[in-house]
Tab-separated table of C-alpha atoms (C1' of nucleotides) in Angstrom:
chain	number	residue	atom	x	y	z
G	1	MET	CA	4.538	53.659	109.473
G	2	LYS	CA	7.499	51.315	109.534
G	3	VAL	CA	8.974	51.095	105.675
G	4	THR	CA	7.353	47.774	104.772
G	5	GLU	CA	4.308	48.421	105.920
G	6	LEU	CA	4.391	51.708	104.042
G	7	ALA	CA	5.394	49.608	100.619
G	8	LYS	CA	2.511	46.778	101.238
G	9	SER	CA	-0.030	49.368	101.263
G	10	LEU	CA	0.508	50.572	97.888
G	11	GLY	CA	1.950	47.176	96.495
G	12	THR	CA	5.517	48.202	96.184
G	13	THR	CA	8.334	46.987	98.076
G	14	ALA	CA	10.723	47.960	100.713
G	15	ASP	CA	13.390	48.101	98.825
G	16	THR	CA	11.803	50.886	96.614
G	17	VAL	CA	10.205	52.929	99.490
G	18	ARG	CA	14.628	53.081	100.575
G	19	TYR	CA	15.202	53.924	97.518
G	20	TYR	CA	13.068	57.175	96.995
G	21	THR	CA	13.820	58.320	100.806
G	22	ARG	CA	17.614	58.000	100.300
G	23	LEU	CA	16.770	60.004	97.020
G	24	GLY	CA	14.930	62.677	99.492
G	25	LEU	CA	11.224	62.192	97.990
G	26	LEU	CA	10.042	60.752	101.355
G	27	LYS	CA	11.331	62.512	104.445
G	28	PRO	CA	9.998	59.896	107.213
G	29	ALA	CA	10.591	61.170	110.799
G	30	LYS	CA	13.345	58.501	112.770
G	31	SER	CA	11.289	56.855	115.556
G	32	VAL	CA	13.171	55.994	118.819
G	33	ASN	CA	14.882	52.487	117.611
G	34	GLY	CA	16.661	54.464	114.477
G	35	TYR	CA	13.750	53.133	112.268
G	36	LYS	CA	11.755	55.304	109.741
G	37	SER	CA	8.567	56.456	110.200
G	38	TYR	CA	6.195	57.416	107.451
G	39	SER	CA	3.862	59.900	107.891
G	40	ASN	CA	0.373	60.124	105.770
G	41	LYS	CA	2.002	62.947	103.743
G	42	ASP	CA	4.810	60.370	102.889
G	43	VAL	CA	1.706	57.971	102.139
G	44	SER	CA	0.507	60.176	99.351
G	45	ARG	CA	3.724	61.178	97.763
G	46	LEU	CA	4.680	57.614	97.357
G	47	LYS	CA	1.160	57.898	95.499
G	48	PHE	CA	2.043	60.149	93.739
G	49	ILE	CA	5.405	58.760	92.417
G	50	LEU	CA	4.315	55.546	91.507
G	51	SER	CA	1.807	56.846	88.974
G	52	ALA	CA	4.412	59.122	87.608
G	53	ARG	CA	6.484	55.783	87.186
G	54	ASN	CA	3.894	54.165	85.647
G	55	LEU	CA	3.740	56.895	83.127
G	56	GLY	CA	7.221	56.662	82.090
G	57	PHE	CA	8.503	59.309	83.854
G	58	SER	CA	12.092	59.065	85.594
G	59	VAL	CA	12.982	59.552	88.788
G	60	ALA	CA	14.705	62.506	87.876
G	61	ASP	CA	12.140	64.215	86.078
G	62	ILE	CA	9.530	63.210	89.523
G	63	LYS	CA	12.085	65.091	91.900
G	64	GLN	CA	11.971	67.983	89.943
G	65	ILE	CA	7.870	68.103	89.770
G	66	LEU	CA	8.048	67.373	93.589
G	67	ASN	CA	10.250	70.125	93.688
G	68	GLU	CA	8.255	72.874	91.536
G	69	SER	CA	5.189	72.029	93.762
G	70	GLU	CA	6.580	72.476	97.003
G	71	ASP	CA	7.519	75.963	96.130
G	72	GLY	CA	3.388	76.006	95.451
G	73	LYS	CA	3.638	76.224	91.885
G	74	SER	CA	1.223	74.306	89.638
G	75	ALA	CA	3.618	71.594	88.693
G	76	CYS	CA	1.509	70.957	85.617
G	77	PRO	CA	3.618	73.042	82.825
G	78	LEU	CA	6.492	71.098	83.709
G	79	VAL	CA	4.787	67.727	83.790
G	80	ARG	CA	3.394	68.330	79.783
G	81	SER	CA	6.474	69.318	78.854
G	82	LEU	CA	8.216	65.971	80.627
G	83	ILE	CA	6.258	63.906	79.472
G	84	LYS	CA	7.041	65.121	75.194
G	85	GLU	CA	10.128	64.125	75.909
G	86	ARG	CA	9.673	61.489	77.391
G	87	LEU	CA	6.971	60.143	74.693
G	88	GLU	CA	10.127	60.888	72.018
G	89	GLU	CA	12.401	58.982	73.481
G	90	THR	CA	9.876	56.323	73.954
G	91	GLU	CA	9.176	56.460	70.749
G	92	LYS	CA	12.818	55.938	69.835
G	93	GLN	CA	13.475	53.324	71.534
G	94	PHE	CA	10.374	51.687	70.388
G	95	GLN	CA	11.597	51.571	66.732
G	96	ALA	CA	14.585	50.552	67.435
G	97	MET	CA	12.948	47.944	69.223
G	98	LEU	CA	10.671	46.617	66.567
G	99	ALA	CA	13.955	46.599	64.266
G	100	LEU	CA	15.832	44.714	66.703
G	101	ARG	CA	12.989	42.338	66.827
G	102	GLY	CA	12.402	41.710	63.331
G	103	LYS	CA	16.244	41.243	62.948
G	104	MET	CA	16.044	38.344	65.893
G	105	SER	CA	13.362	36.422	64.735
G	106	SER	CA	14.315	36.463	61.333
G	107	ALA	CA	17.813	35.370	62.314
G	108	LEU	CA	15.994	32.596	64.370
G	109	SER	CA	14.465	31.126	61.356
G	110	GLN	CA	17.372	31.332	59.270
G	111	TRP	CA	19.539	29.940	61.444
G	112	GLU	CA	17.179	26.755	61.882
G	113	GLU	CA	17.927	25.224	58.859
G	114	MET	CA	21.855	25.809	59.277
G	115	GLU	CA	24.546	23.513	59.671
G	116	ASP	CA	26.547	23.467	62.717
G	117	LYS	CA	30.030	24.673	62.020
G	118	ALA	CA	33.373	24.923	63.909
G	119	PRO	CA	35.187	27.723	64.536
G	120	THR	CA	38.055	28.190	62.410
G	121	ALA	CA	40.825	30.980	62.892
G	122	ASN	CA	39.052	33.927	61.646
G	123	MET	CA	35.524	32.773	62.459
G	124	VAL	CA	33.706	32.473	65.892
G	125	CYS	CA	30.887	31.233	64.452
G	126	HIS	CA	29.332	31.592	61.265
G	127	LEU	CA	25.800	31.798	62.307
G	128	ILE	CA	26.082	35.534	63.267
G	129	GLU	CA	29.584	35.640	61.080
G	130	ASN	CA	27.420	35.382	57.723
G	131	PHE	CA	23.963	36.759	58.581
G	132	GLU	CA	23.954	40.540	57.719
G	133	LYS	CA	25.127	38.735	53.822
G	134	ILE	CA	22.472	36.514	53.435
G	135	LYS	CA	19.863	38.273	54.973
G	136	LYS	CA	17.890	38.877	52.082
G	137	ALA	CA	17.630	35.659	51.286
J	1	MET	CA	47.489	48.422	67.283
J	2	LYS	CA	46.335	50.899	69.161
J	3	VAL	CA	43.084	51.040	71.028
J	4	THR	CA	41.187	54.306	68.744
J	5	GLU	CA	42.862	53.038	66.080
J	6	LEU	CA	41.201	49.644	65.959
J	7	ALA	CA	38.323	51.053	67.632
J	8	LYS	CA	37.758	52.999	64.443
J	9	SER	CA	38.287	50.862	62.270
J	10	LEU	CA	35.605	48.981	63.361
J	11	GLY	CA	33.548	51.861	63.710
J	12	THR	CA	32.973	51.749	67.479
J	13	THR	CA	34.733	53.470	70.253
J	14	ALA	CA	37.883	53.458	71.945
J	15	ASP	CA	35.523	53.282	75.596
J	16	THR	CA	34.001	49.616	74.023
J	17	VAL	CA	36.830	48.440	72.728
J	18	ARG	CA	38.196	49.275	76.401
J	19	TYR	CA	35.557	48.026	78.097
J	20	TYR	CA	35.658	44.570	76.079
J	21	THR	CA	39.214	44.344	77.294
J	22	ARG	CA	38.255	44.748	81.059
J	23	LEU	CA	36.101	41.912	80.386
J	24	GLY	CA	38.828	39.839	78.729
J	25	LEU	CA	37.002	39.384	75.773
J	26	LEU	CA	39.940	40.780	73.736
J	27	LYS	CA	43.560	40.195	75.025
J	28	PRO	CA	46.328	42.852	73.794
J	29	ALA	CA	49.720	42.430	74.518
J	30	LYS	CA	51.199	45.093	76.642
J	31	SER	CA	53.493	47.325	74.570
J	32	VAL	CA	56.817	48.632	75.565
J	33	ASN	CA	55.221	51.803	76.998
J	34	GLY	CA	52.136	50.237	78.654
J	35	TYR	CA	50.086	50.613	75.895
J	36	LYS	CA	47.645	48.080	74.482
J	37	SER	CA	48.779	46.332	71.485
J	38	TYR	CA	45.523	44.601	69.666
J	39	SER	CA	46.333	41.655	67.288
J	40	ASN	CA	44.751	40.439	64.205
J	41	LYS	CA	42.765	38.214	66.142
J	42	ASP	CA	41.476	40.589	68.647
J	43	VAL	CA	40.593	42.333	65.082
J	44	SER	CA	38.443	39.241	64.242
J	45	ARG	CA	37.194	39.007	67.429
J	46	LEU	CA	35.820	42.631	68.319
J	47	LYS	CA	34.329	42.091	64.694
J	48	PHE	CA	32.531	39.039	66.204
J	49	ILE	CA	31.303	41.268	69.042
J	50	LEU	CA	29.959	44.504	67.418
J	51	SER	CA	27.775	41.583	65.149
J	52	ALA	CA	26.587	39.754	68.229
J	53	ARG	CA	26.083	42.688	69.963
J	54	ASN	CA	24.211	43.991	66.917
J	55	LEU	CA	21.301	40.744	67.120
J	56	GLY	CA	21.241	41.612	70.448
J	57	PHE	CA	22.895	39.492	72.342
J	58	SER	CA	24.528	40.865	75.420
J	59	VAL	CA	27.919	40.695	76.713
J	60	ALA	CA	27.724	37.922	79.095
J	61	ASP	CA	26.034	35.620	76.619
J	62	ILE	CA	29.124	36.606	73.955
J	63	LYS	CA	31.313	35.804	76.606
J	64	GLN	CA	29.832	32.815	76.696
J	65	ILE	CA	29.787	31.848	72.802
J	66	LEU	CA	33.537	33.028	72.739
J	67	ASN	CA	34.610	30.615	75.748
J	68	GLU	CA	32.716	27.442	73.512
J	69	SER	CA	34.780	28.251	70.398
J	70	GLU	CA	37.830	28.806	71.919
J	71	ASP	CA	37.736	25.177	73.374
J	72	GLY	CA	37.238	23.895	69.888
J	73	LYS	CA	33.725	23.787	69.911
J	74	SER	CA	30.921	24.684	67.473
J	75	ALA	CA	29.517	27.352	69.110
J	76	CYS	CA	26.371	27.330	67.179
J	77	PRO	CA	23.474	25.156	69.233
J	78	LEU	CA	24.344	27.844	72.071
J	79	VAL	CA	23.946	30.683	69.912
J	80	ARG	CA	20.476	29.202	68.537
J	81	SER	CA	19.282	28.858	71.851
J	82	LEU	CA	20.465	32.156	73.583
J	83	ILE	CA	18.925	34.243	70.639
J	84	LYS	CA	15.758	32.278	71.422
J	85	GLU	CA	16.223	33.560	75.238
J	86	ARG	CA	16.595	36.973	73.709
J	87	LEU	CA	13.960	37.198	71.830
J	88	GLU	CA	11.492	36.404	73.840
J	89	GLU	CA	12.885	38.902	76.299
J	90	THR	CA	12.677	41.302	73.283
J	91	GLU	CA	9.030	40.408	72.437
J	92	LYS	CA	7.816	41.014	76.309
J	93	GLN	CA	10.047	44.597	76.418
J	94	PHE	CA	8.372	45.211	72.974
J	95	GLN	CA	4.759	44.621	74.564
J	96	ALA	CA	5.333	46.679	77.575
J	97	MET	CA	6.829	49.750	75.456
J	98	LEU	CA	4.245	49.326	73.176
J	99	ALA	CA	1.884	49.812	75.983
J	100	LEU	CA	3.765	52.587	77.674
J	101	ARG	CA	3.615	54.175	74.502
J	102	GLY	CA	-0.144	54.306	73.931
J	103	LYS	CA	-0.148	55.059	77.824
J	104	MET	CA	1.699	58.261	77.253
J	105	SER	CA	0.181	59.442	73.975
J	106	SER	CA	-3.183	59.167	75.574
J	107	ALA	CA	-1.817	61.697	78.825
J	108	LEU	CA	-0.379	63.784	76.494
J	109	SER	CA	-3.447	64.439	74.598
J	110	GLN	CA	-5.512	64.541	77.426
J	111	TRP	CA	-3.369	66.646	79.229
J	112	GLU	CA	-3.963	69.205	76.675
J	113	GLU	CA	-7.181	70.148	77.272
J	114	MET	CA	-7.031	70.528	80.686
J	115	GLU	CA	-6.116	73.318	82.979
J	116	ASP	CA	-3.474	74.074	85.436
J	117	LYS	CA	-3.556	73.556	89.215
J	118	ALA	CA	-1.371	74.794	92.343
J	119	PRO	CA	-0.964	71.741	94.275
J	120	THR	CA	-3.005	70.729	97.505
J	121	ALA	CA	-1.990	68.792	100.284
J	122	ASN	CA	-3.038	65.977	99.283
J	123	MET	CA	-2.504	66.627	95.729
J	124	VAL	CA	0.984	67.031	93.729
J	125	CYS	CA	0.106	67.371	90.242
J	126	HIS	CA	-3.640	66.110	89.284
J	127	LEU	CA	-3.109	65.533	85.489
J	128	ILE	CA	-0.972	62.546	86.720
J	129	GLU	CA	-2.766	61.693	89.916
J	130	ASN	CA	-6.135	61.668	88.041
J	131	PHE	CA	-5.401	60.368	84.622
J	132	GLU	CA	-6.386	56.551	85.248
J	133	LYS	CA	-9.359	57.645	86.365
J	134	ILE	CA	-10.709	59.436	83.494
J	135	LYS	CA	-8.681	57.744	80.947
J	136	LYS	CA	-11.708	56.107	78.937
J	137	ALA	CA	-13.194	59.739	78.469
Z	1	DC	C1'	14.516	34.102	128.522
Z	2	DT	C1'	14.937	32.162	124.429
Z	3	DT	C1'	13.923	30.879	120.369
Z	4	DG	C1'	12.626	31.901	115.566
Z	5	DA	C1'	10.348	34.910	112.132
Z	6	DC	C1'	10.630	38.926	110.190
Z	7	DC	C1'	12.321	43.487	110.162
Z	8	DT	C1'	15.598	47.488	110.118
Z	9	DG	C1'	19.564	50.189	107.516
Z	10	DT	C1'	23.806	50.443	105.163
Z	11	DG	C1'	26.129	49.496	101.632
Z	12	DT	C1'	27.319	47.251	97.129
Z	13	DC	C1'	25.801	44.493	92.692
Z	14	DT	C1'	23.325	45.461	88.462
Z	15	DA	C1'	24.766	46.552	81.872
Z	16	DA	C1'	27.201	48.738	78.451
Z	17	DG	C1'	29.692	51.598	77.798
Z	18	DA	C1'	30.269	57.075	78.727
Z	19	DC	C1'	32.829	60.737	81.298
Z	20	DA	C1'	36.472	62.838	83.846
Z	21	DC	C1'	41.107	63.255	84.514
Z	22	DA	C1'	46.355	63.352	85.175
Z	23	DG	C1'	49.746	62.317	82.823
Z	24	DG	C1'	52.480	60.148	78.183
Z	25	DT	C1'	53.555	60.574	73.154
Z	26	DC	C1'	53.905	62.248	69.050
Z	27	DT	C1'	54.546	65.368	65.642
Z	28	DA	C1'	55.796	70.172	63.903
Z	29	DA	C1'	57.944	74.843	64.456
Z	30	DG	C1'	61.619	77.401	66.509
P	1	DC	C1'	67.238	70.148	70.845
P	2	DT	C1'	63.146	71.812	72.695
P	3	DT	C1'	58.827	73.345	73.448
P	4	DA	C1'	53.783	73.551	72.313
P	5	DG	C1'	49.913	71.387	71.262
P	6	DA	C1'	46.999	68.163	69.745
P	7	DC	C1'	45.851	63.514	70.585
P	8	DC	C1'	46.551	59.748	72.901
P	9	DT	C1'	46.432	56.340	77.142
P	10	DG	C1'	45.131	53.638	81.467
P	11	DT	C1'	42.123	53.983	85.503
P	12	DG	C1'	38.731	55.300	88.402
P	13	DT	C1'	34.041	56.572	88.409
P	14	DC	C1'	29.041	57.322	86.817
P	15	DT	C1'	25.035	56.272	85.013
P	16	DT	C1'	19.264	53.892	86.280
P	17	DA	C1'	16.178	51.911	89.565
P	18	DG	C1'	15.921	49.076	92.621
P	19	DA	C1'	17.291	44.084	93.995
P	20	DC	C1'	20.284	42.150	97.180
P	21	DA	C1'	22.950	40.341	100.811
P	22	DC	C1'	24.000	40.984	105.262
P	23	DA	C1'	24.600	41.715	110.328
P	24	DG	C1'	22.093	43.376	114.018
P	25	DG	C1'	17.173	44.870	116.375
P	26	DT	C1'	12.602	43.599	117.514
P	27	DC	C1'	8.729	41.206	118.450
P	28	DA	C1'	5.298	37.401	119.955
P	29	DA	C1'	4.764	32.901	121.401
P	30	DG	C1'	6.372	29.396	124.441
DNA sequence: CTTGACCTGTGTCTAAGACACAGGTCTAAG
DNA sequence: CTTAGACCTGTGTCTTAGACACAGGTCAAG
């Protein structure tokens, strides 16, 4: 199986497959012409990787998980502990985005009824530079 | 004013100041010993940059805005149009994070009552690989 | 045999700084 | 004056997860 073939069969891109290959997550044999040749085992591994990415695991996480399972150990405890970490991070980022979204949309509406001003020596754009001050208005 | 001095006075890091300097957003003079020497104008520019970053503008956006205002033009129209774009992006990412957060926390709770399993030839971790299937349960 | 379409691996690029590092500066003690 | 140590400097490299560019290889149709 060639790289594009594998990628398409699982709904991803050749670049993604190549990336995982570079990291050693997939281990294709080298075919005669130097092209990479992927096995059925690579197919299941890639399937796993894509599922895990979809659940918010980082590629580094996945590498760790695959290593664990290659030693014959159950990766389940590691998986549970990693997702706890990732979920906490996601929660933090989520709250940050929530706040940012609020700020941005309040700025947008505030700015709609404000006039344009030319820059001055110590003011680039009064919309931005006065935003925090009049936010409560 | 030296780099750390400027950074601390506005509550940011020397690395950040150096980064903006590399991009040409700040234009320090070179002092005798080769150190960068920042002026009051750099102080106001940095203040502006930090406010804009805080509102979700990218550094590239800010570069554009500064260029506009350096030509003496009002940057307000550009600022309004850019924040509209950024807000849309933020909204998309926000929805994506919302969905991801839901998926992750549902996985976490589902996995708490599932047993560990050793890997098999075509299964790295059954928690991950069966998640989508039994999600509704 | 040649054309063109598609594919390949390798190398570089992204955002926004953080970090490493070898060396410079500055203040206080001796 | 000298030396020690603390802190500072600029430059260069690293990060994520791939996307993209590119020179060259492969393959089927003609």
